[in-house]
Amino acid sequence: MEILTSETLGGTWGTILLPIRADESIDWARLDPALDILVAAGLDGLYAHGTAGEFHTLDEDEYDRVNELLAQRCEQGGMPFQIGASHMSAQTCLARVARARTLRPGAIQVTLPDWLPMSRGEVLRFLSRVAAVADPVPLVLYNPPHAKTQVPAELYPVIRREVHTLIGIKVAGGDAEWYARMRRHAAGIAIFVAGHDLATGRRHGAAGSYSNIAALSPVGAMAWQRTMAERPDAALDVERRIHAFFTEHVQPLQRGGYANSALDKFLAHVGDWADIGTRVRWPYASVDPALAERLRPLARERLPELFPEA
């Protein structure tokens, strides 16, 4: 697979969501057709082992099997792919990076070790060693709001100087002032923001999203992205209605304690594009699939642009 750069990394990327059986095992037979749909949806790329992929629950054999399946399907379909090698343990992360590198992904995604907060020097030490093991595959840093260590904007120029292969970051996004600060400090790094904020993000220079909207509707996420280029005001109107839908139906679940992985599977079940289900692995709680099924017609009514095949 062609190695990505900060210039070529962009767009809407979809994630592998793992169908989980009642006994906590991965239902590989249900995963196969879901992957077929994702590859056919025309996304800018696929990735494995983000938060929605429940990387934190996988043993190493499961981790490797998902990677091999992703690499095989994307190579066959000519689709760019990235592999997440994140783990709460720096040592396990490093081992995952070494194995992921052999599959020649376009980039490897990592989070910072998460049990203890890290100093700025420790952030640099971690990323430098990971980059050396991943070489020549570049890195993307996941630094979501719930990460124990939050990387300040002013540290990115230092990281960029010392870790030349860091090409992208996944962050929550922010207001116009936040984007202006990131443009100053994170120049040369592709900034990925939350999928439901992508229309606003693109206006401020964001490169793309590892997208929860692609979890809801892979084909619809790409249709919306095309609207961002062709009719940006219309795309902002879609974003406004996405936010309203999320405020009414997703944020109450989040406030109720459901983890982001459960919410992404809930969205996929609302979208009903594959047989994934809402079950997440123990000890996390799963959203009742009946709630998603009740919301399906409402989602299509309020967000028809995301369901062009409906």
XYZ file of C-alpha atoms in Angstrom:
310
model
C 0.000 0.000 0.000
C 1.206 3.520 -0.788
C 2.559 5.288 2.276
C 0.575 8.377 3.220
C 1.969 11.865 3.760
C 0.559 14.903 5.538
C -0.487 16.158 2.101
C -2.240 12.965 0.965
C -3.837 12.104 4.325
C -7.362 13.493 4.304
C -11.044 12.904 3.715
C -13.575 10.639 5.389
C -12.281 7.363 6.795
C -14.444 4.510 8.045
C -13.649 2.121 10.848
C -14.013 -1.594 11.374
C -16.750 -2.249 13.948
C -16.585 -5.693 15.516
C -19.743 -7.828 15.737
C -19.626 -9.383 19.225
C -21.437 -12.583 20.181
C -23.158 -13.088 23.532
C -20.134 -15.110 24.707
C -17.841 -12.086 24.070
C -16.178 -13.630 21.000
C -15.869 -11.814 17.665
C -18.323 -13.037 15.041
C -15.940 -13.221 12.102
C -18.659 -14.464 9.747
C -20.658 -11.261 10.302
C -17.556 -9.096 9.983
C -16.832 -10.276 6.413
C -19.914 -8.765 4.718
C -19.576 -5.556 6.763
C -16.056 -5.142 5.379
C -17.352 -5.715 1.848
C -19.838 -2.873 2.315
C -17.192 -0.515 3.685
C -14.813 -1.215 0.815
C -17.599 -0.653 -1.727
C -18.827 2.585 -0.115
C -16.164 4.773 -1.725
C -14.652 6.022 1.518
C -11.248 7.692 1.408
C -9.885 4.801 3.458
C -10.473 2.287 6.223
C -8.812 1.837 9.577
C -8.860 -0.608 12.448
C -8.444 -0.287 16.210
C -9.726 3.155 16.996
C -12.008 3.626 19.984
C -14.997 2.317 18.024
C -12.985 -0.781 17.117
C -12.601 -1.596 20.837
C -8.806 -1.986 20.560
C -8.581 -1.847 24.341
C -10.478 -5.157 24.660
C -8.587 -7.298 22.126
C -6.048 -9.969 22.833
C -3.025 -10.063 20.544
C -4.274 -12.926 18.365
C -7.538 -11.074 17.720
C -5.599 -7.892 17.027
C -3.448 -9.613 14.408
C -6.397 -11.362 12.771
C -8.299 -8.079 12.322
C -5.189 -6.493 10.807
C -4.647 -9.306 8.346
C -8.285 -9.212 7.269
C -8.214 -5.433 6.819
C -4.976 -5.489 4.845
C -6.184 -8.296 2.582
C -9.523 -6.652 1.768
C -8.048 -3.208 1.197
C -5.234 -4.514 -0.978
C -7.771 -6.407 -3.076
C -10.026 -3.365 -3.339
C -7.256 -0.828 -3.911
C -8.319 1.110 -0.805
C -5.920 2.945 1.528
C -5.874 1.632 5.089
C -4.411 2.501 8.450
C -3.828 0.271 11.434
C -4.219 1.431 15.010
C -1.510 0.107 17.329
C -2.729 1.882 20.437
C -2.600 0.373 23.900
C -2.577 1.646 27.457
C 0.856 -0.002 27.835
C 3.715 1.568 25.892
C 5.425 -1.830 25.637
C 2.356 -3.527 24.136
C 1.863 -0.588 21.793
C 5.449 -0.903 20.567
C 4.993 -4.618 19.882
C 1.763 -3.909 17.984
C 3.528 -1.248 15.906
C 6.245 -3.723 14.934
C 3.693 -6.277 13.749
C 1.417 -3.745 12.037
C 4.368 -2.343 10.081
C 4.855 -5.662 8.275
C 1.414 -5.305 6.633
C 2.483 -2.059 4.929
C -0.420 0.202 5.925
C -0.554 3.801 4.774
C -0.038 4.919 8.384
C -0.081 3.567 11.932
C -2.236 5.250 14.567
C -1.165 5.420 18.217
C -2.372 6.941 21.455
C -0.150 8.033 24.324
C 0.217 5.543 27.220
C -2.732 6.183 29.469
C -2.265 5.041 33.066
C -0.093 7.979 34.177
C 0.031 11.468 32.671
C 3.162 12.107 30.637
C 5.540 15.053 30.705
C 6.383 16.786 27.454
C 9.743 15.063 27.389
C 8.081 11.681 27.871
C 5.665 12.392 25.005
C 8.650 13.041 22.744
C 10.516 9.950 23.973
C 7.471 7.777 23.343
C 6.730 9.079 19.855
C 10.386 9.011 18.809
C 10.796 5.344 19.674
C 7.461 4.358 18.143
C 8.394 6.198 14.950
C 11.722 4.370 14.772
C 9.989 0.981 15.067
C 7.276 1.949 12.537
C 9.738 3.304 9.961
C 9.101 3.746 7.043
C 5.374 3.762 7.873
C 4.316 7.202 9.207
C 2.384 7.887 12.402
C -0.956 9.450 13.263
C -1.441 10.511 16.895
C -4.850 9.997 18.473
C -5.300 12.614 21.205
C -9.027 12.668 22.032
C -10.497 14.702 24.917
C -10.544 11.696 27.263
C -6.812 10.985 26.848
C -4.915 11.214 30.142
C -2.236 13.381 28.496
C -3.486 16.290 26.407
C -0.921 17.560 23.907
C -0.910 21.393 23.881
C -0.820 23.141 20.519
C 2.584 24.676 21.195
C 4.177 21.231 21.565
C 3.379 20.193 17.991
C 6.222 22.157 16.358
C 8.660 20.403 18.715
C 7.142 17.002 17.939
C 7.278 17.744 14.226
C 10.974 18.629 14.414
C 11.891 15.516 16.385
C 9.422 13.018 14.895
C 9.486 13.714 11.179
C 7.121 10.855 10.336
C 4.191 12.202 12.364
C 1.807 13.154 9.541
C -1.551 13.525 11.282
C -3.426 13.995 14.530
C -6.947 13.106 15.607
C -8.374 15.713 17.969
C -11.836 16.914 18.945
C -11.698 20.244 17.134
C -12.847 23.565 18.542
C -13.917 27.096 17.728
C -12.392 29.501 15.216
C -9.729 30.577 17.712
C -8.741 26.936 18.274
C -8.350 26.357 14.530
C -6.273 29.517 14.171
C -3.964 28.332 16.966
C -3.621 24.895 15.379
C -2.851 26.412 11.987
C 0.013 28.299 13.609
C 1.420 25.454 15.690
C 0.512 22.286 13.762
C 1.514 23.382 10.264
C 2.558 20.374 8.210
C 0.331 17.981 10.183
C -3.040 16.794 8.825
C -5.701 17.609 11.420
C -8.596 15.185 11.760
C -11.674 16.250 13.729
C -14.941 14.686 14.839
C -17.046 13.394 11.952
C -20.153 15.326 12.942
C -18.127 18.600 12.823
C -16.409 18.004 9.493
C -18.215 20.658 7.425
C -17.128 23.368 9.859
C -13.708 21.792 10.246
C -12.998 21.798 6.516
C -13.834 25.516 6.375
C -11.110 26.106 8.951
C -8.506 23.859 7.332
C -9.152 20.420 8.843
C -7.975 17.635 6.546
C -10.629 15.057 7.370
C -12.225 12.778 9.915
C -12.049 9.281 11.301
C -15.753 9.479 11.054
C -18.635 8.601 13.344
C -20.875 9.685 10.455
C -19.307 6.897 8.384
C -20.348 4.592 11.237
C -23.914 5.834 10.808
C -23.882 5.651 7.002
C -20.683 5.024 5.005
C -22.258 5.990 1.678
C -23.992 8.971 3.260
C -20.786 10.254 4.845
C -19.179 10.401 1.406
C -22.259 12.056 -0.110
C -22.060 14.710 2.612
C -18.349 15.222 1.955
C -19.086 15.845 -1.721
C -21.663 18.427 -0.672
C -18.990 20.160 1.413
C -16.992 20.733 -1.769
C -19.885 21.549 -4.089
C -22.386 23.338 -1.814
C -20.674 24.271 1.461
C -23.657 26.168 2.877
C -25.897 23.151 2.299
C -23.295 20.948 3.994
C -23.353 23.241 7.045
C -27.142 22.875 7.159
C -26.715 19.076 7.215
C -24.201 19.497 10.041
C -26.688 21.608 11.989
C -29.320 18.880 11.676
C -26.789 16.183 12.621
C -26.002 18.150 15.779
C -29.697 18.488 16.582
C -30.211 14.743 16.141
C -27.179 13.973 18.314
C -28.280 16.437 20.990
C -31.686 14.815 21.206
C -30.798 11.139 20.834
C -27.058 10.491 21.326
C -25.911 12.886 24.027
C -28.465 11.564 26.555
C -26.904 8.117 26.103
C -23.442 9.608 26.562
C -24.548 11.387 29.733
C -26.039 8.094 30.849
C -22.570 6.556 30.874
C -22.334 4.739 27.534
C -18.809 4.683 26.108
C -18.000 6.086 22.671
C -17.565 2.591 21.217
C -21.126 1.753 22.295
C -22.403 4.986 20.765
C -20.717 4.307 17.416
C -22.235 0.829 17.256
C -25.573 2.360 18.178
C -25.205 4.755 15.214
C -24.327 1.873 12.901
C -27.454 0.042 14.036
C -29.527 3.170 13.379
C -27.979 3.297 9.895
C -28.694 -0.423 9.369
C -26.043 -0.861 6.672
C -24.568 -4.093 8.067
C -25.299 -6.762 10.655
C -23.009 -5.479 13.404
C -25.327 -5.128 16.374
C -24.871 -2.850 19.375
C -23.077 -5.268 21.702
C -19.713 -4.106 23.070
C -17.340 -6.158 25.169
C -17.473 -6.472 28.924
C -17.326 -4.504 31.145
C -18.842 -1.770 28.994
C -22.598 -1.390 28.603
C -24.336 -1.877 25.260
C -27.175 0.309 24.001
C -30.503 -1.488 23.572
C -30.769 -2.283 19.834
C -34.512 -1.634 19.983
C -33.807 2.056 20.592
C -31.725 2.262 17.417
C -34.429 0.458 15.454
C -37.067 2.928 16.660
C -34.889 5.839 15.552
C -34.184 4.561 12.027
C -37.153 6.221 10.315
C -36.547 9.455 12.226
C -32.887 9.571 11.166
C -33.882 9.134 7.526
C -36.561 11.782 7.815
C -34.311 14.392 9.419
C -31.070 13.524 7.596
C -32.081 12.278 4.146
C -28.749 13.435 2.689
C -26.996 10.732 4.714
C -29.203 7.979 3.305
C -29.095 8.528 -0.461
C -29.860 4.870 -1.110
C -33.036 4.949 0.995
